[in-house]
Amino acid sequence: MFKKILIANRGEIALRIIRTCKEMGIKTVAVYSKADEESLHVRFADEAVCIGPAPSQESYLKIPNIIAAAEITNADGIHPGYGFLSENAKFSKICAEHDIKFIGASGEQIEKMGDKATAKETMKKAGVPTVPGSDGLLKDVDHARKEAKKMGYPVMIKATAGGGGKGMRAIWSEEEMEKNFESAVKEATAAFGNGGMYMEKLIEEPRHIEIQVVGDQYGKACHLSERDCSVQRRHQKLTEETPSPFMTDSLREDMGNAAVKAAEYIKYEGAGTVEFLVDKHRNFYFMEMNTRIQVEHPITEQVVDYDLIREQILVAGGVPISGKNYYPKLHSIECRINAEDPYNDFRPSPGKITTLHTPGGHGVRLDTHVYSGYMIPPNYDSMIAKLITTAQTREEAINKMRRALDEFVIEGVKTTIPFHRQLMDHPDYLAGNYTTKFMEGFKMDPKYQD
Ligand code: MV4
């Protein structure tokens, strides 16, 4: 088993990983940029190494600095968390070359799932439902026109090097094809250095429902049921819940089995998430596979009583999984608290937290690294806390979330607490009647303003 793990991340997820390592008797090394000198993960770790100045490119994304930190502290494992280098195939391979265990997927698996057209072809071979569409990449706009004619409009063209909505275009008629195709290729080439595009039938008003999987080093995988992540704004998840209000027992069985089939087909090692699009008829289609722990992992932990970070470390250490699947026994909701102003187009609001009162009580979990007096730096992602409530039923979990949000006081910066409080009163949300289009009609009500 690992003696010492370096956490190549910051904020709440770094703290999350350090906590589980301590419980497992594993020493921890924090890495931090100059901007994070006063951050909690530096204080909670057994050792800490400054790896560079504030900009991520010169610190948290700087592979030589992170490897050097692991070498000088003699760490035998590196946990990448999410974001940053967590899905960087080159980093995974370099760790292996330095005989440091990357607690995540292999470089090959990251590469395979990172190229969206390849991921889709792989899933098709595995027998996982995929959206009807082109066989591989589109050669040019004429090929795109022909494919669209074959499958019928509307269609969606997607960048193979994209993901998370980047380099994607919905096209409703042949007249729109040329300009959309050209602009998508340009955008993808600029963003990813790869303009490869593929095409799919457009699924209208889909839900985003993902299945948590864990695979071990012996080709076995299991699932831990679903998370509904449909409430998103510009492809940023705002809140997630499990079980999904749209789920049925048979759909959960089918999606869970498809996710396990996908993981076992590629001999996936580690914690991963298979994302699906679900249409209004409850047909589900493979969307993407994420080869990392996700922000929203706590709601799964809460309802199946399972520590996903601990499982990642055990699996990386060669321990086989039990093989059984896990089903929700409770209901859990996560609200992502961002230092953003929902009354000003959710623009970032970094700065010093002058007053902090955190919610608590039965069924309330708060994953955060902030403290009173903490300076939220402008250099990184705006998420500062994840408020998670868990109860026997969805109604009770929502009620608990309302109460916890009312207790949660953060002064000195604007946060998305008022947005979440309004969401918990929204009739469509309360009815569990929402798709990925939900935020398109959402307007902030001044009565929720601090
Ligand atoms: C789609 C789709 C409709 N039809 N594919 C968005 C990002 C990436 N995960 C894929 N996405 C979508 N792919 C087809 N064939 C609609 C979306 C989509 C979406 C998916 C999940 C969550 C939020 C979304 C917001 C807009 C579009």
XYZ file of C-alpha atoms and ligand atoms in Angstrom:
477
model
C 0.000 0.000 0.000
C 1.126 3.615 -0.553
C 3.387 5.232 2.022
C 3.083 8.802 0.749
C 0.737 10.405 -1.811
C 1.307 13.773 -3.466
C -1.942 15.617 -4.252
C -1.472 17.475 -7.532
C -4.395 19.813 -6.965
C -5.746 22.570 -4.712
C -8.906 23.732 -2.953
C -11.659 21.469 -1.637
C -10.640 18.370 -3.628
C -7.073 18.527 -2.272
C -8.509 18.667 1.252
C -10.903 15.813 0.388
C -8.017 13.566 -0.699
C -5.791 14.518 2.277
C -8.614 13.598 4.694
C -9.008 10.077 3.270
C -5.213 9.564 3.137
C -4.972 10.467 6.855
C -7.719 7.948 7.672
C -5.747 5.303 5.736
C -2.485 6.125 7.503
C -0.892 7.433 4.297
C 1.436 10.446 4.474
C 0.501 13.413 2.271
C 2.357 16.012 0.226
C 0.581 19.185 -0.854
C 1.787 21.230 -3.801
C 0.838 24.890 -3.985
C 1.336 28.046 -6.008
C 2.408 31.371 -4.462
C -1.278 32.414 -4.483
C -2.189 29.396 -2.316
C 0.432 29.835 0.427
C -2.362 30.380 2.988
C -4.664 27.679 1.614
C -5.937 24.951 3.970
C -4.661 21.980 1.946
C -1.110 23.290 2.594
C -1.775 23.273 6.320
C -3.530 19.894 6.471
C -0.837 18.003 4.528
C 2.179 16.443 6.255
C 4.530 18.199 3.814
C 4.075 21.022 1.305
C 6.115 22.107 -1.735
C 5.729 25.419 -3.550
C 5.708 24.570 -7.267
C 5.549 28.034 -8.798
C 3.750 31.369 -9.228
C -0.052 31.841 -9.315
C -0.787 31.135 -13.025
C -1.832 27.465 -13.424
C 0.405 27.065 -16.489
C 3.416 27.799 -14.245
C 2.312 25.766 -11.237
C -0.539 23.206 -11.124
C -0.088 22.374 -14.834
C 3.719 22.348 -14.747
C 4.568 18.614 -15.008
C 8.338 18.900 -14.303
C 7.669 20.872 -11.086
C 5.124 18.321 -9.840
C 7.354 15.347 -10.659
C 10.274 17.126 -8.931
C 8.114 17.677 -5.830
C 7.241 13.962 -5.815
C 10.915 13.000 -6.207
C 12.253 15.239 -3.408
C 9.509 14.131 -0.990
C 9.792 10.487 -2.082
C 6.059 10.152 -2.814
C 5.064 6.767 -4.272
C 1.705 7.913 -5.601
C 0.209 11.056 -7.156
C -3.521 11.815 -6.946
C -4.493 14.409 -9.615
C -8.014 15.167 -8.337
C -10.203 16.685 -11.097
C -9.376 19.357 -13.669
C -5.683 20.367 -14.059
C -3.676 17.250 -15.086
C -6.301 14.660 -14.072
C -7.028 13.695 -17.704
C -3.587 14.486 -19.151
C -2.336 11.291 -20.811
C 1.236 12.603 -20.978
C 1.273 13.215 -17.207
C -0.075 9.723 -16.502
C 2.688 8.228 -18.686
C 5.433 10.393 -17.141
C 4.368 9.269 -13.648
C 4.658 5.647 -14.800
C 8.109 6.338 -16.282
C 9.217 7.743 -12.897
C 7.809 4.708 -11.094
C 5.258 6.919 -9.308
C 1.743 5.428 -9.349
C -0.742 7.811 -11.013
C -3.968 7.313 -9.044
C -6.213 7.342 -12.067
C -6.490 5.855 -15.523
C -3.584 4.749 -17.719
C -2.290 7.153 -20.390
C -3.731 4.907 -23.101
C -7.225 4.919 -21.571
C -7.128 8.700 -21.056
C -6.143 9.162 -24.721
C -8.773 6.716 -25.953
C -11.646 8.344 -24.028
C -10.278 11.835 -24.665
C -10.788 11.547 -28.407
C -14.604 11.688 -28.547
C -15.060 9.987 -31.956
C -12.727 7.134 -30.886
C -14.497 6.865 -27.534
C -17.826 6.564 -29.340
C -16.545 3.917 -31.801
C -15.127 1.967 -28.833
C -18.451 2.104 -27.006
C -20.296 0.959 -30.131
C -18.014 -2.115 -30.306
C -18.682 -2.732 -26.609
C -22.418 -2.858 -27.322
C -23.185 0.394 -25.479
C -26.041 2.449 -27.025
C -24.664 5.430 -28.987
C -26.427 8.290 -30.740
C -27.104 7.427 -34.429
C -24.602 9.376 -36.560
C -21.577 9.432 -38.854
C -19.109 6.531 -38.917
C -16.063 8.350 -37.545
C -14.923 11.816 -38.661
C -16.490 14.021 -41.347
C -14.133 14.482 -44.334
C -15.459 17.886 -45.416
C -18.639 19.964 -45.634
C -19.937 17.870 -48.591
C -19.563 14.707 -46.534
C -21.337 16.532 -43.676
C -24.201 17.498 -45.985
C -24.570 13.896 -47.229
C -24.525 12.450 -43.693
C -27.090 14.999 -42.494
C -29.345 14.217 -45.445
C -29.088 10.504 -44.613
C -29.989 10.847 -40.920
C -32.303 13.840 -41.296
C -32.124 17.252 -39.607
C -31.682 18.445 -36.900
C -28.126 17.151 -36.367
C -25.302 17.936 -33.933
C -21.703 18.269 -35.117
C -19.039 17.828 -32.435
C -15.280 18.320 -32.174
C -13.553 14.982 -31.607
C -10.926 16.715 -29.447
C -13.652 18.677 -27.652
C -15.992 17.676 -24.885
C -18.013 19.604 -22.365
C -19.789 21.418 -25.191
C -16.754 23.053 -26.810
C -16.704 22.994 -30.635
C -20.287 21.742 -30.893
C -23.055 23.035 -33.209
C -26.747 22.154 -33.503
C -27.774 22.404 -37.176
C -31.466 22.574 -38.074
C -31.385 22.773 -41.890
C -29.121 22.271 -44.915
C -28.927 26.073 -45.407
C -27.158 26.379 -42.022
C -24.683 23.536 -42.653
C -21.865 25.325 -44.498
C -21.360 28.284 -42.139
C -21.757 26.165 -39.002
C -19.408 23.443 -40.227
C -16.676 25.921 -41.192
C -16.947 27.905 -37.929
C -16.926 24.732 -35.804
C -13.777 23.435 -37.535
C -12.105 26.833 -37.023
C -13.080 26.976 -33.338
C -11.920 23.395 -32.671
C -8.630 23.939 -34.500
C -7.976 27.100 -32.462
C -9.006 25.529 -29.150
C -7.582 21.990 -29.464
C -5.228 22.024 -32.451
C -7.518 19.406 -33.952
C -10.450 20.333 -36.221
C -11.786 16.767 -36.547
C -15.598 16.751 -36.398
C -18.220 13.986 -36.202
C -22.002 14.149 -36.540
C -24.950 12.808 -34.572
C -28.726 12.985 -34.699
C -29.739 15.847 -32.388
C -31.397 14.595 -29.190
C -33.885 17.318 -28.254
C -34.161 18.501 -24.621
C -31.958 15.679 -23.263
C -31.176 14.998 -19.635
C -27.537 14.521 -18.613
C -27.481 11.390 -16.447
C -24.114 9.842 -15.617
C -23.158 6.516 -14.024
C -20.279 6.213 -11.539
C -18.042 3.205 -12.203
C -14.996 1.735 -10.474
C -12.682 -0.698 -12.294
C -9.820 -2.702 -10.762
C -6.520 -3.998 -12.149
C -8.055 -7.401 -12.903
C -10.575 -6.333 -15.547
C -13.544 -6.200 -13.173
C -15.818 -3.135 -12.873
C -18.895 -2.200 -10.877
C -21.320 0.726 -10.947
C -22.604 2.945 -8.155
C -25.782 4.148 -9.877
C -26.541 7.541 -11.364
C -26.221 11.281 -10.858
C -28.553 13.709 -12.635
C -26.451 16.684 -13.786
C -28.949 18.316 -16.157
C -29.048 21.716 -14.395
C -26.132 23.413 -16.161
C -25.324 26.928 -17.310
C -23.030 27.231 -20.359
C -21.910 23.611 -19.760
C -21.038 24.341 -16.122
C -22.874 22.064 -13.694
C -24.651 24.036 -10.957
C -26.320 21.291 -8.924
C -26.561 17.509 -9.070
C -28.720 14.874 -7.385
C -29.098 11.146 -6.937
C -31.337 9.273 -7.525
C -32.413 11.112 -10.689
C -36.107 12.133 -10.521
C -36.385 10.805 -14.092
C -34.978 7.355 -13.289
C -36.897 4.074 -13.133
C -35.537 0.821 -11.666
C -35.308 -0.798 -15.099
C -33.611 2.232 -16.689
C -31.082 2.241 -13.822
C -30.366 -1.462 -14.438
C -29.920 -0.892 -18.179
C -27.712 2.212 -17.800
C -25.688 0.660 -14.975
C -25.058 -2.511 -16.994
C -24.102 -0.473 -20.062
C -21.614 1.555 -17.989
C -20.052 -1.607 -16.504
C -19.872 -3.157 -19.991
C -18.081 -0.013 -21.226
C -15.586 -0.024 -18.341
C -14.843 -3.759 -18.615
C -14.487 -3.592 -22.405
C -11.595 -1.112 -22.098
C -10.310 -2.818 -18.891
C -10.793 0.512 -17.134
C -8.791 1.004 -13.926
C -9.939 3.503 -11.314
C -12.973 5.660 -10.642
C -14.669 6.856 -13.815
C -17.963 8.277 -15.010
C -19.918 7.236 -18.088
C -22.079 10.176 -19.208
C -25.334 9.534 -21.069
C -27.870 11.658 -22.904
C -31.401 10.539 -21.996
C -34.324 11.582 -24.192
C -37.930 12.104 -23.119
C -38.793 8.489 -24.045
C -36.068 7.276 -21.663
C -33.790 6.117 -24.482
C -30.195 6.580 -23.337
C -27.106 7.142 -25.430
C -23.377 7.241 -24.595
C -22.100 10.833 -24.533
C -18.593 10.829 -22.968
C -16.492 8.908 -20.463
C -14.585 10.884 -17.843
C -11.444 9.155 -16.561
C -11.205 11.075 -13.274
C -12.993 11.583 -9.976
C -15.695 14.212 -10.513
C -16.674 17.301 -8.537
C -20.072 15.777 -7.777
C -18.793 12.444 -6.401
C -19.982 13.203 -2.799
C -23.722 12.677 -3.541
C -22.936 9.113 -4.629
C -20.834 8.573 -1.488
C -23.718 9.810 0.640
C -26.422 7.498 -0.767
C -24.388 4.263 -1.067
C -22.135 4.908 1.970
C -18.846 4.436 0.113
C -15.607 6.497 0.108
C -14.714 6.898 -3.600
C -11.288 8.454 -2.921
C -10.412 5.485 -0.661
C -11.514 3.089 -3.423
C -9.353 4.945 -5.952
C -6.318 4.523 -3.696
C -7.073 0.843 -2.928
C -7.595 0.002 -6.618
C -4.381 1.843 -7.557
C -2.670 -0.261 -4.878
C -3.806 -3.459 -6.599
C -6.760 -4.335 -4.356
C -9.593 -6.042 -6.302
C -13.137 -4.584 -6.101
C -15.868 -6.677 -4.487
C -17.719 -6.776 -7.827
C -21.181 -5.916 -6.514
C -23.087 -2.856 -7.745
C -24.415 -0.135 -5.457
C -27.913 1.354 -5.405
C -29.105 4.538 -3.676
C -30.658 3.974 -0.246
C -31.170 7.717 0.364
C -31.550 10.921 -1.653
C -28.682 13.436 -1.941
C -28.346 16.859 -3.576
C -25.188 18.922 -4.146
C -25.200 22.684 -4.690
C -21.946 24.108 -6.065
C -21.244 27.371 -4.218
C -19.208 29.582 -6.557
C -17.696 33.012 -5.849
C -19.819 34.474 -8.647
C -22.599 37.077 -8.744
C -25.848 35.507 -10.041
C -27.344 39.007 -10.313
C -24.587 40.008 -12.728
C -24.474 37.194 -15.261
C -22.635 34.927 -12.760
C -19.455 36.956 -13.214
C -16.561 35.908 -10.921
C -16.307 37.679 -7.549
C -12.887 36.912 -6.012
C -11.727 38.645 -2.837
C -11.467 38.299 0.942
C -14.109 36.431 2.931
C -14.793 38.811 5.824
C -17.515 36.763 7.554
C -18.238 33.032 7.251
C -20.956 31.007 8.965
C -21.219 27.424 7.688
C -24.358 25.236 7.857
C -24.377 21.917 9.752
C -26.662 19.431 11.420
C -27.995 16.010 10.487
C -27.659 15.181 6.787
C -25.571 18.260 5.928
C -22.069 17.846 4.415
C -19.925 20.800 3.406
C -16.785 20.159 1.301
C -14.841 23.414 1.324
C -11.386 24.872 1.853
C -12.467 28.395 2.711
C -12.293 30.022 6.174
C -13.054 33.464 7.603
C -10.338 35.802 6.356
C -9.496 33.561 3.351
C -8.542 35.450 0.192
C -10.204 33.837 -2.847
C -7.605 34.188 -5.616
C -8.748 35.276 -9.123
C -6.491 32.741 -10.868
C -8.537 29.574 -10.544
C -11.998 28.053 -10.873
C -14.630 29.999 -8.914
C -16.040 27.059 -6.945
C -15.403 27.590 -3.218
C -17.668 25.027 -1.571
C -19.989 22.092 -2.236
C -23.063 21.977 -0.004
C -24.524 18.467 0.111
C -27.737 17.435 1.874
C -28.916 13.843 2.284
C -32.254 12.502 3.535
C -34.691 9.595 3.105
C -36.699 11.323 0.353
C -36.130 14.015 -2.299
C -38.565 16.363 -0.576
C -36.709 16.075 2.751
C -33.338 16.576 1.023
C -34.669 19.741 -0.658
C -36.125 20.970 2.635
C -32.768 20.374 4.307
C -30.985 22.202 1.464
C -33.280 25.240 1.903
C -32.525 25.313 5.641
C -28.759 24.869 5.106
C -28.606 27.586 2.437
C -30.479 29.952 4.812
C -27.797 29.296 7.475
C -24.885 29.730 5.075
C -23.385 33.228 5.453
C -20.444 34.353 3.284
C -19.629 38.081 3.334
C -16.940 39.997 1.414
C -17.651 38.300 -1.928
C -20.770 37.535 -3.975
C -21.763 33.850 -4.201
C -24.322 31.673 -5.952
C -26.121 30.940 -2.651
C -29.112 33.134 -3.677
C -29.381 31.234 -6.993
C -29.532 27.871 -5.212
C -32.018 29.161 -2.668
C -34.306 30.294 -5.515
C -33.810 26.987 -7.325
C -35.079 25.129 -4.243
C -38.379 27.052 -4.612
C -38.691 26.597 -8.388
C -41.857 24.627 -9.316
C -40.233 22.689 -12.203
C -37.220 21.794 -10.070
C -39.485 20.742 -7.179
C -41.449 18.551 -9.595
C -38.174 16.976 -10.804
C -39.253 18.187 -14.206
C -36.065 19.605 -15.734
C -33.757 18.915 -18.685
C -30.478 20.456 -19.921
C -32.608 23.345 -21.231
C -33.771 24.306 -17.713
C -31.434 27.282 -17.259
C -32.400 28.869 -20.591
C -35.490 30.406 -19.068
C -34.127 31.098 -15.582
C -34.284 34.660 -14.174
C -32.929 35.716 -10.760
C -35.622 37.089 -8.399
C -34.461 40.121 -6.317
C -36.209 38.722 -3.226
C -33.360 36.184 -2.846
C -30.665 38.863 -2.943
C -28.530 39.124 0.230
C -25.654 16.386 -27.580
C -26.886 17.076 -27.362
C -27.971 16.747 -28.174
N -27.843 15.807 -29.148
N -25.568 15.457 -28.544
C -23.052 18.981 -24.483
C -21.632 18.792 -24.065
C -21.291 17.410 -24.376
N -21.278 16.651 -23.148
C -22.351 16.890 -25.310
N -23.458 17.804 -25.183
C -24.610 17.586 -25.863
N -24.564 16.653 -26.828
C -26.642 15.188 -29.327
N -26.537 14.263 -30.294
C -26.942 18.043 -26.343
C -25.813 18.315 -25.616
C -25.909 19.350 -24.597
C -25.787 19.053 -23.257
C -25.529 17.748 -22.834
C -25.404 17.514 -21.468
C -25.527 18.542 -20.542
C -25.767 19.815 -20.959
C -25.900 20.100 -22.319
C -26.126 21.413 -22.739
C -26.234 21.669 -24.086
C -26.130 20.642 -25.021
